[in-house]
Amino acid sequence: MDDSKLRQDVLDELEWQPHIPSAQIAVTADQGVVRLSGYVSTYAEKIAAEQAVKRVVGVRAAVMESLEVRVTDGIADADEEIAMRARTSLGWAALVPAVRWR
């Protein structure tokens, strides 16, 4: 398959998915290897973009390393805050056995 045709097919697939910010993603294709670059707002969008690319006929491999996840709206938490939220959530889960945290 022609690389320009493959690139356009991938762009079309990304644009078809309403939950993927396709305007923020650049696509290149070289002998069936598709590379996405740019940025998305969530890890879920990154995974959705990767899955969309893999659905396109002619894609032999998808390289996602240049697709960054950038948190928008100023929502960025420190690792300690995320760990504390996870610990609290696990404490509220009835099916998770209680663990003593040090």
mmCIF file of N, CA, C and O in Angstrom:
data_model
loop_
_atom_site.group_PDB
_atom_site.id
_atom_site.type_symbol
_atom_site.label_atom_id
_atom_site.label_comp_id
_atom_site.label_asym_id
_atom_site.label_seq_id
_atom_site.Cartn_x
_atom_site.Cartn_y
_atom_site.Cartn_z
ATOM 1 N N MET A 1 0.844 -1.185 0.000
ATOM 2 C CA MET A 1 0.000 0.000 0.000
ATOM 3 C C MET A 1 0.885 1.242 0.000
ATOM 4 O O MET A 1 1.922 1.289 0.655
ATOM 5 N N ASP A 2 0.451 2.238 -0.689
ATOM 6 C CA ASP A 2 1.142 3.517 -0.786
ATOM 7 C C ASP A 2 1.127 4.210 0.584
ATOM 8 O O ASP A 2 0.098 4.260 1.258
ATOM 9 N N ASP A 3 2.287 4.771 0.993
ATOM 10 C CA ASP A 3 2.392 5.420 2.304
ATOM 11 C C ASP A 3 1.462 6.619 2.444
ATOM 12 O O ASP A 3 0.890 6.845 3.510
ATOM 13 N N SER A 4 1.289 7.392 1.377
ATOM 14 C CA SER A 4 0.403 8.553 1.466
ATOM 15 C C SER A 4 -1.055 8.121 1.632
ATOM 16 O O SER A 4 -1.819 8.744 2.376
ATOM 17 N N LYS A 5 -1.445 7.033 0.973
ATOM 18 C CA LYS A 5 -2.795 6.488 1.129
ATOM 19 C C LYS A 5 -2.989 5.950 2.544
ATOM 20 O O LYS A 5 -4.020 6.192 3.180
ATOM 21 N N LEU A 6 -1.980 5.237 3.055
ATOM 22 C CA LEU A 6 -2.053 4.704 4.414
ATOM 23 C C LEU A 6 -2.159 5.840 5.431
ATOM 24 O O LEU A 6 -2.976 5.793 6.353
ATOM 25 N N ARG A 7 -1.353 6.874 5.248
ATOM 26 C CA ARG A 7 -1.391 8.030 6.146
ATOM 27 C C ARG A 7 -2.781 8.653 6.148
ATOM 28 O O ARG A 7 -3.339 8.960 7.201
ATOM 29 N N GLN A 8 -3.371 8.821 4.966
ATOM 30 C CA GLN A 8 -4.708 9.409 4.875
ATOM 31 C C GLN A 8 -5.754 8.513 5.507
ATOM 32 O O GLN A 8 -6.668 8.994 6.187
ATOM 33 N N ASP A 9 -5.630 7.205 5.331
ATOM 34 C CA ASP A 9 -6.569 6.266 5.956
ATOM 35 C C ASP A 9 -6.501 6.363 7.483
ATOM 36 O O ASP A 9 -7.530 6.310 8.166
ATOM 37 N N VAL A 10 -5.286 6.488 8.024
ATOM 38 C CA VAL A 10 -5.126 6.623 9.478
ATOM 39 C C VAL A 10 -5.731 7.944 9.952
ATOM 40 O O VAL A 10 -6.451 7.988 10.956
ATOM 41 N N LEU A 11 -5.456 9.030 9.235
ATOM 42 C CA LEU A 11 -6.045 10.324 9.592
ATOM 43 C C LEU A 11 -7.566 10.257 9.582
ATOM 44 O O LEU A 11 -8.238 10.773 10.486
ATOM 45 N N ASP A 12 -8.126 9.607 8.568
ATOM 46 C CA ASP A 12 -9.581 9.463 8.478
ATOM 47 C C ASP A 12 -10.129 8.678 9.664
ATOM 48 O O ASP A 12 -11.167 9.028 10.231
ATOM 49 N N GLU A 13 -9.448 7.612 10.047
ATOM 50 C CA GLU A 13 -9.893 6.793 11.185
ATOM 51 C C GLU A 13 -9.836 7.595 12.479
ATOM 52 O O GLU A 13 -10.753 7.530 13.299
ATOM 53 N N LEU A 14 -8.782 8.371 12.674
ATOM 54 C CA LEU A 14 -8.666 9.189 13.884
ATOM 55 C C LEU A 14 -9.765 10.255 13.920
ATOM 56 O O LEU A 14 -10.340 10.521 14.976
ATOM 57 N N GLU A 15 -10.051 10.866 12.780
ATOM 58 C CA GLU A 15 -11.090 11.891 12.724
ATOM 59 C C GLU A 15 -12.477 11.300 12.935
ATOM 60 O O GLU A 15 -13.376 11.982 13.437
ATOM 61 N N TRP A 16 -12.664 10.050 12.564
ATOM 62 C CA TRP A 16 -13.951 9.383 12.703
ATOM 63 C C TRP A 16 -14.303 9.136 14.172
ATOM 64 O O TRP A 16 -15.470 9.056 14.536
ATOM 65 N N GLN A 17 -13.292 9.023 15.027
ATOM 66 C CA GLN A 17 -13.501 8.743 16.443
ATOM 67 C C GLN A 17 -13.714 10.049 17.200
ATOM 68 O O GLN A 17 -12.802 10.854 17.306
ATOM 69 N N PRO A 18 -14.903 10.279 17.749
ATOM 70 C CA PRO A 18 -15.192 11.565 18.394
ATOM 71 C C PRO A 18 -14.410 11.802 19.685
ATOM 72 O O PRO A 18 -14.240 12.945 20.097
ATOM 73 N N HIS A 19 -13.921 10.753 20.322
ATOM 74 C CA HIS A 19 -13.211 10.905 21.595
ATOM 75 C C HIS A 19 -11.699 11.051 21.418
ATOM 76 O O HIS A 19 -10.974 11.093 22.406
ATOM 77 N N ILE A 20 -11.233 11.149 20.183
ATOM 78 C CA ILE A 20 -9.802 11.327 19.914
ATOM 79 C C ILE A 20 -9.596 12.727 19.336
ATOM 80 O O ILE A 20 -10.206 13.067 18.327
ATOM 81 N N PRO A 21 -8.734 13.533 19.963
ATOM 82 C CA PRO A 21 -8.482 14.884 19.448
ATOM 83 C C PRO A 21 -7.548 14.839 18.232
ATOM 84 O O PRO A 21 -6.362 15.148 18.312
ATOM 85 N N SER A 22 -8.090 14.471 17.091
ATOM 86 C CA SER A 22 -7.271 14.229 15.903
ATOM 87 C C SER A 22 -6.541 15.474 15.416
ATOM 88 O O SER A 22 -5.489 15.365 14.786
ATOM 89 N N ALA A 23 -7.058 16.654 15.709
ATOM 90 C CA ALA A 23 -6.406 17.885 15.265
ATOM 91 C C ALA A 23 -5.054 18.092 15.945
ATOM 92 O O ALA A 23 -4.207 18.821 15.432
ATOM 93 N N GLN A 24 -4.834 17.438 17.070
ATOM 94 C CA GLN A 24 -3.593 17.583 17.825
ATOM 95 C C GLN A 24 -2.592 16.473 17.522
ATOM 96 O O GLN A 24 -1.538 16.410 18.135
ATOM 97 N N ILE A 25 -2.926 15.586 16.594
ATOM 98 C CA ILE A 25 -2.090 14.426 16.307
ATOM 99 C C ILE A 25 -1.579 14.490 14.874
ATOM 100 O O ILE A 25 -2.357 14.657 13.936
ATOM 101 N N ALA A 26 -0.272 14.345 14.719
ATOM 102 C CA ALA A 26 0.343 14.278 13.392
ATOM 103 C C ALA A 26 0.617 12.819 13.061
ATOM 104 O O ALA A 26 0.983 12.026 13.940
ATOM 105 N N VAL A 27 0.469 12.456 11.801
ATOM 106 C CA VAL A 27 0.630 11.071 11.360
ATOM 107 C C VAL A 27 1.654 11.009 10.238
ATOM 108 O O VAL A 27 1.596 11.786 9.289
ATOM 109 N N THR A 28 2.597 10.070 10.354
ATOM 110 C CA THR A 28 3.510 9.767 9.261
ATOM 111 C C THR A 28 3.457 8.260 9.022
ATOM 112 O O THR A 28 3.173 7.491 9.935
ATOM 113 N N ALA A 29 3.733 7.865 7.795
ATOM 114 C CA ALA A 29 3.739 6.444 7.448
ATOM 115 C C ALA A 29 4.965 6.150 6.599
ATOM 116 O O ALA A 29 5.315 6.924 5.710
ATOM 117 N N ASP A 30 5.618 5.047 6.904
ATOM 118 C CA ASP A 30 6.801 4.618 6.159
ATOM 119 C C ASP A 30 6.797 3.101 6.062
ATOM 120 O O ASP A 30 7.021 2.413 7.063
ATOM 121 N N GLN A 31 6.496 2.574 4.910
ATOM 122 C CA GLN A 31 6.466 1.135 4.636
ATOM 123 C C GLN A 31 5.569 0.377 5.622
ATOM 124 O O GLN A 31 5.927 -0.674 6.135
ATOM 125 N N GLY A 32 4.413 0.931 5.885
ATOM 126 C CA GLY A 32 3.452 0.271 6.769
ATOM 127 C C GLY A 32 3.620 0.574 8.235
ATOM 128 O O GLY A 32 2.805 0.158 9.054
ATOM 129 N N VAL A 33 4.668 1.292 8.603
ATOM 130 C CA VAL A 33 4.891 1.668 9.997
ATOM 131 C C VAL A 33 4.351 3.081 10.184
ATOM 132 O O VAL A 33 4.805 4.019 9.538
ATOM 133 N N VAL A 34 3.377 3.204 11.069
ATOM 134 C CA VAL A 34 2.717 4.487 11.307
ATOM 135 C C VAL A 34 3.232 5.068 12.613
ATOM 136 O O VAL A 34 3.297 4.383 13.630
ATOM 137 N N ARG A 35 3.605 6.348 12.563
ATOM 138 C CA ARG A 35 4.089 7.046 13.757
ATOM 139 C C ARG A 35 3.131 8.193 14.056
ATOM 140 O O ARG A 35 2.820 8.995 13.192
ATOM 141 N N LEU A 36 2.676 8.228 15.316
ATOM 142 C CA LEU A 36 1.836 9.327 15.777
ATOM 143 C C LEU A 36 2.673 10.246 16.649
ATOM 144 O O LEU A 36 3.438 9.790 17.494
ATOM 145 N N SER A 37 2.516 11.534 16.451
ATOM 146 C CA SER A 37 3.185 12.506 17.308
ATOM 147 C C SER A 37 2.196 13.607 17.634
ATOM 148 O O SER A 37 1.146 13.727 17.008
ATOM 149 N N GLY A 38 2.528 14.397 18.621
ATOM 150 C CA GLY A 38 1.633 15.441 19.089
ATOM 151 C C GLY A 38 1.268 15.184 20.523
ATOM 152 O O GLY A 38 2.077 14.634 21.284
ATOM 153 N N TYR A 39 0.046 15.571 20.898
ATOM 154 C CA TYR A 39 -0.343 15.372 22.288
ATOM 155 C C TYR A 39 -1.848 15.135 22.415
ATOM 156 O O TYR A 39 -2.634 15.513 21.560
ATOM 157 N N VAL A 40 -2.192 14.466 23.512
ATOM 158 C CA VAL A 40 -3.578 14.214 23.886
ATOM 159 C C VAL A 40 -3.730 14.597 25.352
ATOM 160 O O VAL A 40 -2.745 14.781 26.055
ATOM 161 N N SER A 41 -4.970 14.699 25.826
ATOM 162 C CA SER A 41 -5.219 15.156 27.194
ATOM 163 C C SER A 41 -5.202 14.050 28.232
ATOM 164 O O SER A 41 -4.988 14.311 29.406
ATOM 165 N N THR A 42 -5.454 12.818 27.803
ATOM 166 C CA THR A 42 -5.514 11.711 28.764
ATOM 167 C C THR A 42 -4.825 10.477 28.200
ATOM 168 O O THR A 42 -4.666 10.334 26.984
ATOM 169 N N TYR A 43 -4.479 9.588 29.106
ATOM 170 C CA TYR A 43 -3.886 8.315 28.693
ATOM 171 C C TYR A 43 -4.912 7.490 27.902
ATOM 172 O O TYR A 43 -4.563 6.788 26.963
ATOM 173 N N ALA A 44 -6.182 7.617 28.270
ATOM 174 C CA ALA A 44 -7.247 6.888 27.558
ATOM 175 C C ALA A 44 -7.311 7.322 26.092
ATOM 176 O O ALA A 44 -7.529 6.494 25.207
ATOM 177 N N GLU A 45 -7.114 8.612 25.823
ATOM 178 C CA GLU A 45 -7.102 9.091 24.446
ATOM 179 C C GLU A 45 -5.911 8.518 23.686
ATOM 180 O O GLU A 45 -6.026 8.186 22.503
ATOM 181 N N LYS A 46 -4.788 8.381 24.365
ATOM 182 C CA LYS A 46 -3.604 7.809 23.723
ATOM 183 C C LYS A 46 -3.860 6.352 23.343
ATOM 184 O O LYS A 46 -3.539 5.916 22.234
ATOM 185 N N ILE A 47 -4.440 5.593 24.251
ATOM 186 C CA ILE A 47 -4.757 4.180 23.986
ATOM 187 C C ILE A 47 -5.790 4.085 22.861
ATOM 188 O O ILE A 47 -5.674 3.239 21.968
ATOM 189 N N ALA A 48 -6.801 4.951 22.879
ATOM 190 C CA ALA A 48 -7.828 4.940 21.834
ATOM 191 C C ALA A 48 -7.219 5.240 20.472
ATOM 192 O O ALA A 48 -7.580 4.619 19.466
ATOM 193 N N ALA A 49 -6.275 6.178 20.422
ATOM 194 C CA ALA A 49 -5.606 6.504 19.160
ATOM 195 C C ALA A 49 -4.806 5.305 18.662
ATOM 196 O O ALA A 49 -4.826 4.977 17.472
ATOM 197 N N GLU A 50 -4.114 4.637 19.562
ATOM 198 C CA GLU A 50 -3.331 3.455 19.177
ATOM 199 C C GLU A 50 -4.242 2.354 18.638
ATOM 200 O O GLU A 50 -3.949 1.743 17.610
ATOM 201 N N GLN A 51 -5.358 2.119 19.300
ATOM 202 C CA GLN A 51 -6.299 1.096 18.843
ATOM 203 C C GLN A 51 -6.899 1.465 17.493
ATOM 204 O O GLN A 51 -7.093 0.604 16.642
ATOM 205 N N ALA A 52 -7.179 2.752 17.295
ATOM 206 C CA ALA A 52 -7.740 3.204 16.014
ATOM 207 C C ALA A 52 -6.751 2.960 14.883
ATOM 208 O O ALA A 52 -7.129 2.505 13.802
ATOM 209 N N VAL A 53 -5.483 3.253 15.130
ATOM 210 C CA VAL A 53 -4.450 3.042 14.106
ATOM 211 C C VAL A 53 -4.343 1.564 13.753
ATOM 212 O O VAL A 53 -4.246 1.197 12.579
ATOM 213 N N LYS A 54 -4.400 0.707 14.741
ATOM 214 C CA LYS A 54 -4.257 -0.732 14.503
ATOM 215 C C LYS A 54 -5.436 -1.314 13.726
ATOM 216 O O LYS A 54 -5.323 -2.385 13.143
ATOM 217 N N ARG A 55 -6.565 -0.615 13.697
ATOM 218 C CA ARG A 55 -7.732 -1.084 12.934
ATOM 219 C C ARG A 55 -7.608 -0.805 11.441
ATOM 220 O O ARG A 55 -8.350 -1.364 10.637
ATOM 221 N N VAL A 56 -6.699 0.066 11.057
ATOM 222 C CA VAL A 56 -6.576 0.463 9.659
ATOM 223 C C VAL A 56 -5.847 -0.625 8.871
ATOM 224 O O VAL A 56 -4.771 -1.087 9.270
ATOM 225 N N VAL A 57 -6.435 -1.030 7.770
ATOM 226 C CA VAL A 57 -5.841 -2.042 6.908
ATOM 227 C C VAL A 57 -4.546 -1.494 6.301
ATOM 228 O O VAL A 57 -4.515 -0.377 5.796
ATOM 229 N N GLY A 58 -3.481 -2.272 6.384
ATOM 230 C CA GLY A 58 -2.198 -1.863 5.819
ATOM 231 C C GLY A 58 -1.185 -1.441 6.860
ATOM 232 O O GLY A 58 0.003 -1.330 6.563
ATOM 233 N N VAL A 59 -1.633 -1.202 8.097
ATOM 234 C CA VAL A 59 -0.716 -0.814 9.167
ATOM 235 C C VAL A 59 0.008 -2.064 9.659
ATOM 236 O O VAL A 59 -0.611 -3.027 10.087
ATOM 237 N N ARG A 60 1.319 -2.055 9.540
ATOM 238 C CA ARG A 60 2.126 -3.189 10.009
ATOM 239 C C ARG A 60 2.590 -2.993 11.435
ATOM 240 O O ARG A 60 2.775 -3.947 12.177
ATOM 241 N N ALA A 61 2.795 -1.740 11.840
ATOM 242 C CA ALA A 61 3.210 -1.423 13.207
ATOM 243 C C ALA A 61 2.827 0.016 13.510
ATOM 244 O O ALA A 61 2.770 0.846 12.615
ATOM 245 N N ALA A 62 2.566 0.283 14.787
ATOM 246 C CA ALA A 62 2.232 1.638 15.219
ATOM 247 C C ALA A 62 3.237 2.068 16.270
ATOM 248 O O ALA A 62 3.475 1.352 17.232
ATOM 249 N N VAL A 63 3.832 3.220 16.064
ATOM 250 C CA VAL A 63 4.801 3.767 17.004
ATOM 251 C C VAL A 63 4.150 4.955 17.694
ATOM 252 O O VAL A 63 3.773 5.931 17.051
ATOM 253 N N MET A 64 4.016 4.852 19.013
ATOM 254 C CA MET A 64 3.295 5.867 19.769
ATOM 255 C C MET A 64 4.199 6.707 20.661
ATOM 256 O O MET A 64 3.724 7.563 21.371
ATOM 257 N N GLU A 65 5.502 6.459 20.649
ATOM 258 C CA GLU A 65 6.397 7.098 21.607
ATOM 259 C C GLU A 65 6.424 8.614 21.514
ATOM 260 O O GLU A 65 6.762 9.292 22.475
ATOM 261 N N SER A 66 6.046 9.173 20.388
ATOM 262 C CA SER A 66 6.057 10.619 20.221
ATOM 263 C C SER A 66 4.712 11.261 20.537
ATOM 264 O O SER A 66 4.546 12.465 20.385
ATOM 265 N N LEU A 67 3.749 10.460 20.958
ATOM 266 C CA LEU A 67 2.434 10.977 21.322
ATOM 267 C C LEU A 67 2.415 11.191 22.833
ATOM 268 O O LEU A 67 2.442 10.242 23.600
ATOM 269 N N GLU A 68 2.404 12.453 23.256
ATOM 270 C CA GLU A 68 2.494 12.797 24.668
ATOM 271 C C GLU A 68 1.110 12.969 25.286
ATOM 272 O O GLU A 68 0.175 13.382 24.623
ATOM 273 N N VAL A 69 1.045 12.670 26.578
ATOM 274 C CA VAL A 69 -0.162 12.952 27.343
ATOM 275 C C VAL A 69 0.127 14.228 28.131
ATOM 276 O O VAL A 69 1.027 14.269 28.954
ATOM 277 N N ARG A 70 -0.627 15.277 27.824
ATOM 278 C CA ARG A 70 -0.484 16.560 28.519
ATOM 279 C C ARG A 70 -1.780 16.850 29.262
ATOM 280 O O ARG A 70 -2.825 16.997 28.658
ATOM 281 N N VAL A 71 -1.673 16.956 30.552
ATOM 282 C CA VAL A 71 -2.843 17.252 31.358
ATOM 283 C C VAL A 71 -3.233 18.705 31.120
ATOM 284 O O VAL A 71 -2.407 19.600 31.177
ATOM 285 N N THR A 72 -4.507 18.926 30.833
ATOM 286 C CA THR A 72 -4.982 20.276 30.545
ATOM 287 C C THR A 72 -5.716 20.862 31.739
ATOM 288 O O THR A 72 -5.922 20.192 32.750
ATOM 289 N N ASP A 73 -6.125 22.072 31.617
ATOM 290 C CA ASP A 73 -6.895 22.785 32.639
ATOM 291 C C ASP A 73 -6.144 22.927 33.953
ATOM 292 O O ASP A 73 -6.760 23.077 34.999
ATOM 293 N N GLY A 74 -4.833 22.840 33.938
ATOM 294 C CA GLY A 74 -4.050 23.038 35.144
ATOM 295 C C GLY A 74 -4.216 21.955 36.180
ATOM 296 O O GLY A 74 -3.895 22.158 37.348
ATOM 297 N N ILE A 75 -4.730 20.800 35.797
ATOM 298 C CA ILE A 75 -4.915 19.704 36.745
ATOM 299 C C ILE A 75 -3.673 18.822 36.688
ATOM 300 O O ILE A 75 -3.525 17.994 35.804
ATOM 301 N N ALA A 76 -2.793 19.027 37.611
ATOM 302 C CA ALA A 76 -1.584 18.212 37.689
ATOM 303 C C ALA A 76 -1.275 17.976 39.160
ATOM 304 O O ALA A 76 -1.111 18.921 39.920
ATOM 305 N N ASP A 77 -1.257 16.730 39.559
ATOM 306 C CA ASP A 77 -1.026 16.393 40.964
ATOM 307 C C ASP A 77 0.343 15.770 41.156
ATOM 308 O O ASP A 77 0.863 15.094 40.282
ATOM 309 N N ALA A 78 0.881 15.997 42.325
ATOM 310 C CA ALA A 78 2.143 15.387 42.698
ATOM 311 C C ALA A 78 1.928 13.889 42.923
ATOM 312 O O ALA A 78 0.814 13.436 43.195
ATOM 313 N N ASP A 79 2.994 13.126 42.812
ATOM 314 C CA ASP A 79 2.904 11.679 43.008
ATOM 315 C C ASP A 79 2.354 11.333 44.389
ATOM 316 O O ASP A 79 1.593 10.381 44.543
ATOM 317 N N GLU A 80 2.735 12.102 45.397
ATOM 318 C CA GLU A 80 2.264 11.833 46.754
ATOM 319 C C GLU A 80 0.750 11.986 46.857
ATOM 320 O O GLU A 80 0.072 11.201 47.515
ATOM 321 N N GLU A 81 0.210 12.998 46.191
ATOM 322 C CA GLU A 81 -1.235 13.223 46.199
ATOM 323 C C GLU A 81 -1.962 12.072 45.498
ATOM 324 O O GLU A 81 -2.985 11.584 45.970
ATOM 325 N N ILE A 82 -1.431 11.612 44.379
ATOM 326 C CA ILE A 82 -2.034 10.488 43.655
ATOM 327 C C ILE A 82 -1.985 9.229 44.506
ATOM 328 O O ILE A 82 -2.968 8.482 44.598
ATOM 329 N N ALA A 83 -0.857 8.978 45.178
ATOM 330 C CA ALA A 83 -0.728 7.804 46.047
ATOM 331 C C ALA A 83 -1.727 7.867 47.201
ATOM 332 O O ALA A 83 -2.340 6.857 47.562
ATOM 333 N N MET A 84 -1.898 9.046 47.777
ATOM 334 C CA MET A 84 -2.837 9.188 48.885
ATOM 335 C C MET A 84 -4.271 8.942 48.414
ATOM 336 O O MET A 84 -5.056 8.285 49.091
ATOM 337 N N ARG A 85 -4.620 9.431 47.227
ATOM 338 C CA ARG A 85 -5.957 9.191 46.689
ATOM 339 C C ARG A 85 -6.181 7.707 46.421
ATOM 340 O O ARG A 85 -7.275 7.184 46.674
ATOM 341 N N ALA A 86 -5.171 7.031 45.890
ATOM 342 C CA ALA A 86 -5.291 5.594 45.630
ATOM 343 C C ALA A 86 -5.478 4.836 46.940
ATOM 344 O O ALA A 86 -6.318 3.929 47.037
ATOM 345 N N ARG A 87 -4.709 5.201 47.943
ATOM 346 C CA ARG A 87 -4.806 4.547 49.249
ATOM 347 C C ARG A 87 -6.201 4.756 49.847
ATOM 348 O O ARG A 87 -6.812 3.820 50.369
ATOM 349 N N THR A 88 -6.725 5.956 49.756
ATOM 350 C CA THR A 88 -8.059 6.255 50.277
ATOM 351 C C THR A 88 -9.116 5.460 49.521
ATOM 352 O O THR A 88 -10.026 4.888 50.129
ATOM 353 N N SER A 89 -8.992 5.399 48.212
ATOM 354 C CA SER A 89 -9.955 4.648 47.400
ATOM 355 C C SER A 89 -9.937 3.166 47.749
ATOM 356 O O SER A 89 -10.995 2.529 47.849
ATOM 357 N N LEU A 90 -8.753 2.612 47.950
ATOM 358 C CA LEU A 90 -8.652 1.199 48.334
ATOM 359 C C LEU A 90 -9.241 0.966 49.719
ATOM 360 O O LEU A 90 -9.832 -0.079 49.984
ATOM 361 N N GLY A 91 -9.093 1.937 50.596
ATOM 362 C CA GLY A 91 -9.668 1.822 51.938
ATOM 363 C C GLY A 91 -11.182 1.774 51.915
ATOM 364 O O GLY A 91 -11.812 1.147 52.761
ATOM 365 N N TRP A 92 -11.791 2.436 50.949
ATOM 366 C CA TRP A 92 -13.239 2.460 50.825
ATOM 367 C C TRP A 92 -13.785 1.226 50.120
ATOM 368 O O TRP A 92 -14.980 0.940 50.195
ATOM 369 N N ALA A 93 -12.954 0.482 49.410
ATOM 370 C CA ALA A 93 -13.408 -0.691 48.654
ATOM 371 C C ALA A 93 -13.688 -1.845 49.603
ATOM 372 O O ALA A 93 -12.801 -2.320 50.309
ATOM 373 N N ALA A 94 -14.924 -2.311 49.624
ATOM 374 C CA ALA A 94 -15.335 -3.360 50.561
ATOM 375 C C ALA A 94 -14.675 -4.706 50.260
ATOM 376 O O ALA A 94 -14.474 -5.513 51.175
ATOM 377 N N LEU A 95 -14.334 -4.977 49.026
ATOM 378 C CA LEU A 95 -13.786 -6.280 48.670
ATOM 379 C C LEU A 95 -12.256 -6.344 48.763
ATOM 380 O O LEU A 95 -11.676 -7.395 48.554
ATOM 381 N N VAL A 96 -11.637 -5.230 49.111
ATOM 382 C CA VAL A 96 -10.176 -5.203 49.244
ATOM 383 C C VAL A 96 -9.838 -5.397 50.708
ATOM 384 O O VAL A 96 -10.315 -4.647 51.567
ATOM 385 N N PRO A 97 -9.016 -6.422 51.036
ATOM 386 C CA PRO A 97 -8.673 -6.647 52.440
ATOM 387 C C PRO A 97 -7.911 -5.455 53.021
ATOM 388 O O PRO A 97 -7.143 -4.792 52.334
ATOM 389 N N ALA A 98 -8.164 -5.200 54.305
ATOM 390 C CA ALA A 98 -7.482 -4.092 54.982
ATOM 391 C C ALA A 98 -5.989 -4.380 55.093
ATOM 392 O O ALA A 98 -5.573 -5.504 55.377
ATOM 393 N N VAL A 99 -5.187 -3.371 54.862
ATOM 394 C CA VAL A 99 -3.738 -3.492 54.950
ATOM 395 C C VAL A 99 -3.231 -2.368 55.847
ATOM 396 O O VAL A 99 -3.697 -1.232 55.757
ATOM 397 N N ARG A 100 -2.286 -2.683 56.686
ATOM 398 C CA ARG A 100 -1.682 -1.646 57.533
ATOM 399 C C ARG A 100 -0.639 -0.909 56.717
ATOM 400 O O ARG A 100 0.307 -1.511 56.214
ATOM 401 N N TRP A 101 -0.818 0.382 56.562
ATOM 402 C CA TRP A 101 0.119 1.217 55.809
ATOM 403 C C TRP A 101 1.112 1.828 56.784
ATOM 404 O O TRP A 101 0.766 2.255 57.844
ATOM 405 N N ARG A 102 2.318 1.850 56.394
ATOM 406 C CA ARG A 102 3.357 2.443 57.252
ATOM 407 C C ARG A 102 3.687 3.823 56.804
ATOM 408 O O ARG A 102 3.582 4.254 55.781
#
